[in-house]
Amino acid sequence: MMGQLFSWSVFTDNDVKESNTLISAVSPEKVKEIMTELLQSLSTQNEFVGRHNGPNSADQQKMLATVNAPSLDALIDQTVPAQIRLEAPMTLAPAKSEADMLAAMKHFANQNQVKRTFIGQGYYNTFTPNVILRNVLENPGWYTAYTPYQPEISQGRLEALLNFQQMVMDLTGMDIANASLLDEATAAAEAMTLCKRAGKSKSNTFFVADDVHPQTIEVIKTRAKFIGFEVVIGAIDTLTDMDVFGALLQYPTTSGEVRDLTDIIANAQANKTLVAVASDLLASTLLKPAGEMGADVVIGSAQRFGVPMGYGGPHAAFMATRDKHKRTMPGRVIGVSIDANGNQALRMAMQTREQHIRREKATSNICTAQALLANMASFYAVYHGAKGLRTIARRTHHMTAILAAGLTKSGFELANNSFFDTITINTGAQTETLYNQAQQADLNLRKLPNQLGISLDETTTQADIAALFEVFGVDQEISTLSNEIAGNEFAAIPEACRRTSDYLTHPVFNTHHSETQMMRYLKQLENKDFSLTHGMIPLGSCTMKLNAAAEMIPITWPEFGAIHPFAPSEQAAGYAALAIDLKQKLCEITGYDEFSLQPNSGASGEYAGLIAIQRYHESRGEGHRNVCLIPSSAHGTNPATASMVSMKVVVVKCDDNGNIDLGDLADKIDKHRDNLSSIMITYPSTHGVYEQQVKEVCEMVHAAGGQVYLDGANMNAQVGLTSPGFIGSDVSHLNLHKTFCIPHGGGGPGMGPIGVKSHLAPFLPGHIENGVQGSDFAVSAADLGSASILPISWAYIAMMGAPGLTDATKVAILNANYVMERLRPHFPVLYRGNNGRVAHECIIDIRPLKEATGISEEDIAKRLMDYGFHAPTMSFPVAGTLMVEPTESEDLQELDRFCDAMIAIRQEMDQVKDGVWPLDNNPLVNAPHTQVDLASDDWSRPYSRELGCFPSSATKRWKYWPTVNRVDNVYGDRNLICSCPSIDSYEDK
Ligand SMILES: Cc1ncc(COP(=O)(O)O)c(C=O)c1O
């Protein structure tokens, strides 16, 4: 082992934990002894830090001169309040080179065992079409984009998401669908709250059929408890007698049964009960869809449409509902609108419903969703088309029918005779033996009390059936069984449940079936979108930093992708080891004592964190504490989440500098002392400054018996310098899709693990299957949430090491201060902290400039597109402002390109003010400009084509083109269309 320390690949073949222990056990003196100075200087171990951080040391010196700081450390001392600075550096294993990190990751991967899996329960094997794997999942053009808030530069993924909605609507038989939720279980919980909002029943009880997937029931129970609903779980036939506001049924059921729900739904609706049905997209190609049976809401997972199981996620869940409920549907909805030239253009519809605006009144707290996975699922449908999907479904069903026939002919009894892809066998006393025999044959079955479940999927082969027959001692010819079934292929699907309606008839699902066509379609859409492959995305609060290729590589390894979340735990030993190690790293970085990796987004982490707080209060007999203090500057998900756990939101004012107003805080604490549950703060604040008095805030809340939730979205400005635990908070979520390099995927996936101090550790979410924290209070469908993307954050931390991570924070602060100082002579900077410094982002105030010039923050955002940039965050946290976060990954050249563009835009604004161009016809209000504008015969504008389209020298060298003009949001909401427009409607224009 020691000998390896002399090689470049320090950790190659060894257990990473051993390696970590080894290297941390080795004293610095020993390292010095075994790694000579020359060896160290030639080593690749620290190379990644320089790849991740943008400015090199020479550029850093230039930038420090601009910000007038003698050194980087001096800048940090001037910026970060001394009282919150960590006293000692973090202790993490030394940085690994890319090669060593991948070798260590392989070691985790090798501990997972990929077996043939037939567990089902909402997760299935699937073939990711390679054209989608390579061009989407492994392509930064798709995975590094942001949520499509700026539609003019997002038409590609907006189209893919609109396709997703259309696919869901078609397959479920519903009127409208959203563009993804976090997982099937949380989608079910969202369906429950939709039923309450949209329904007329006065009941406070929600019914869940006992044949719904168990993990879904658990998430519903958690949601219901904290929102104050009763949950009744019972046999589906008992629904008729119930007085409930809503019901959740599963179709096909968790045990595979297919039954007609039409009468059950109609009877429930006659009692003012809204009915949600958890459904399966592949089954819906053969089965009468739940929408045609009268369901009010249909939810489910799109995982089996080409997205690997990944030990639980990430996958896109879907929700579809009736047109009349569209305005109360949670999540993002993509709609069709028009642009400034009257051409069709897509956008996120009904944005007014977002938590940013409606805060505690929002329909849900969902912000980051599962855009990348929804895109993959929609492309799977585009590639296969209706015919291809039907063939896949028929093959899956036929294999299941063969299996069922073989088993029953050999004397086994099935729990249900109707099925699509899942059968449950009444194995009684033989259950354990048969299960173990299957395990010995490397086959994972679903073990139930006295029963075994088997779910087949598109990957099932005749060899699989033969292996299963062997386990059950079935001596039947597959071909004979197949021939027998052929005469009545769908005999196992009740007549009333067979699909007769068409689906996926839109041309997009009937065009791109050859690989060439598909590759071109994917590329065409990709080319419409601005991503990190084009340039900086300076979105404040979003941290659009590098998502390095080495970090992304492991996520498509089958050892991570092909593991079922409920596989026997010994088969997921690699995941367990990775999770333990990642949690330890995150504890060290945050100063917390324990972590849960379960939440699938930041907002979901907030929810899990507030539940931990409420359970803690309850455990101390203080369950009445229900007031949550939230500063006015907080992200909208904070109040939206607080209301999901029935907390009363009390807003705390911020002073003129953007800091929490301590006087107001003291008053609010006094007023609500007896009922104070918690405060939710963000640090550094969303105003982009390190508040001096943050420790005092924590102390004041603690003194009144409250708990502190620190929103960790801005952790990028803390790592290595301070930490939430050190500051004094009790619980935080981290947005791994910000600070820890999980890409944003064009609007998801995300990961929002929560860290807690030890007193809250017993209240972290549990899970009914393989839960490390017990079995109750689950917030996600799988215990490790979106497990398959955890390697990204692990890889980042492993390659940076403690000094590298700390450097990244320092450089993020340097970059933000550099941009701030360059822009300050031209734009008012709204808030600055200590010594006039900002943290990792800064807010520039457009309101006075708008007053003077008539040009708005939106005009600037759109004009930036002409200059080849994504806009900064618009009007958050303060309306009429732009919040810029460059991150550490942008280099000086790119920062300058951005600052130059902003300054040029400022000069353009002056020209409008000076009357050079009219207010309604100038390069800013007409932005963005397209290639069609450039080539048009009709250029009746008071500025040149060159200025409009190539406003900077950089754009003359290389140019990203928006594909539509400014999108009309109001038109889109007034004329809400959330399905694929017909091809004619494109051609007409
Ligand atoms: C400060 C803050 N808190 C919470 C969130 C919510 O995180 P997510 O989008 O992952 O749900 C965000 C997301 O932008 C944020 O900026």
Short mmCIF file of N, CA and C and ligand atoms in Angstrom, two decimals, residues 367-368 541 601-603 606 635 637 682 686 711 713 733 735 737-738, ligand 1:
data_model
loop_
_atom_site.label_atom_id
_atom_site.label_comp_id
_atom_site.label_asym_id
_atom_site.label_seq_id
_atom_site.Cartn_x
_atom_site.Cartn_y
_atom_site.Cartn_z
N CYS A 367 -39.55 23.98 -7.22
CA CYS A 367 -38.80 24.97 -8.01
C CYS A 367 -37.98 24.16 -9.01
N THR A 368 -36.82 23.66 -8.61
CA THR A 368 -36.09 22.75 -9.50
C THR A 368 -36.92 21.47 -9.67
N SER A 541 -27.69 33.49 -7.26
CA SER A 541 -28.37 32.49 -6.44
C SER A 541 -28.43 31.12 -7.12
N SER A 601 -34.46 18.01 -4.09
CA SER A 601 -34.26 19.39 -4.55
C SER A 601 -34.04 20.25 -3.33
N GLY A 602 -33.62 21.48 -3.56
CA GLY A 602 -33.44 22.39 -2.43
C GLY A 602 -34.74 22.55 -1.66
N ALA A 603 -35.82 22.78 -2.39
CA ALA A 603 -37.10 23.01 -1.73
C ALA A 603 -37.54 21.77 -0.96
N GLU A 606 -35.72 21.83 2.21
CA GLU A 606 -36.34 22.77 3.17
C GLU A 606 -37.48 22.06 3.90
N HIS A 635 -35.79 33.52 -0.42
CA HIS A 635 -36.25 32.87 -1.65
C HIS A 635 -37.69 32.40 -1.43
N THR A 637 -39.25 29.81 -2.13
CA THR A 637 -39.51 28.45 -1.66
C THR A 637 -39.58 28.39 -0.13
N THR A 682 -30.98 32.87 4.95
CA THR A 682 -30.07 32.46 3.88
C THR A 682 -28.74 33.15 4.14
N THR A 686 -29.64 36.58 0.49
CA THR A 686 -29.91 36.63 -0.95
C THR A 686 -29.54 38.00 -1.51
N ASP A 711 -30.78 28.30 4.92
CA ASP A 711 -30.90 27.89 3.51
C ASP A 711 -29.50 27.88 2.92
N ALA A 713 -28.39 27.48 -0.09
CA ALA A 713 -28.22 27.71 -1.53
C ALA A 713 -26.97 28.54 -1.81
N HIS A 733 -30.36 22.85 4.06
CA HIS A 733 -30.22 22.02 2.87
C HIS A 733 -29.04 22.56 2.08
N ASN A 735 -27.82 22.88 -1.91
CA ASN A 735 -28.21 22.59 -3.29
C ASN A 735 -26.98 21.96 -3.95
N HIS A 737 -26.84 20.84 -6.67
CA HIS A 737 -26.83 21.31 -8.05
C HIS A 737 -26.39 22.76 -8.13
N LYS A 738 -25.83 23.29 -7.09
CA LYS A 738 -25.22 24.61 -7.19
C LYS A 738 -23.76 24.45 -6.73
C1 LIG B 1 -31.87 30.75 -1.86
C2 LIG B 1 -32.57 29.55 -2.46
N1 LIG B 1 -33.25 28.72 -1.67
C3 LIG B 1 -33.90 27.65 -2.15
C4 LIG B 1 -33.90 27.35 -3.49
C5 LIG B 1 -34.69 26.18 -3.98
O1 LIG B 1 -33.89 25.16 -4.49
P1 LIG B 1 -34.46 24.14 -5.59
O2 LIG B 1 -34.69 24.92 -6.82
O3 LIG B 1 -33.41 23.12 -5.71
O4 LIG B 1 -35.73 23.58 -5.05
C6 LIG B 1 -33.19 28.20 -4.37
C7 LIG B 1 -33.19 27.89 -5.83
O5 LIG B 1 -32.92 28.66 -6.66
C8 LIG B 1 -32.52 29.32 -3.84
O6 LIG B 1 -31.84 30.16 -4.64
#
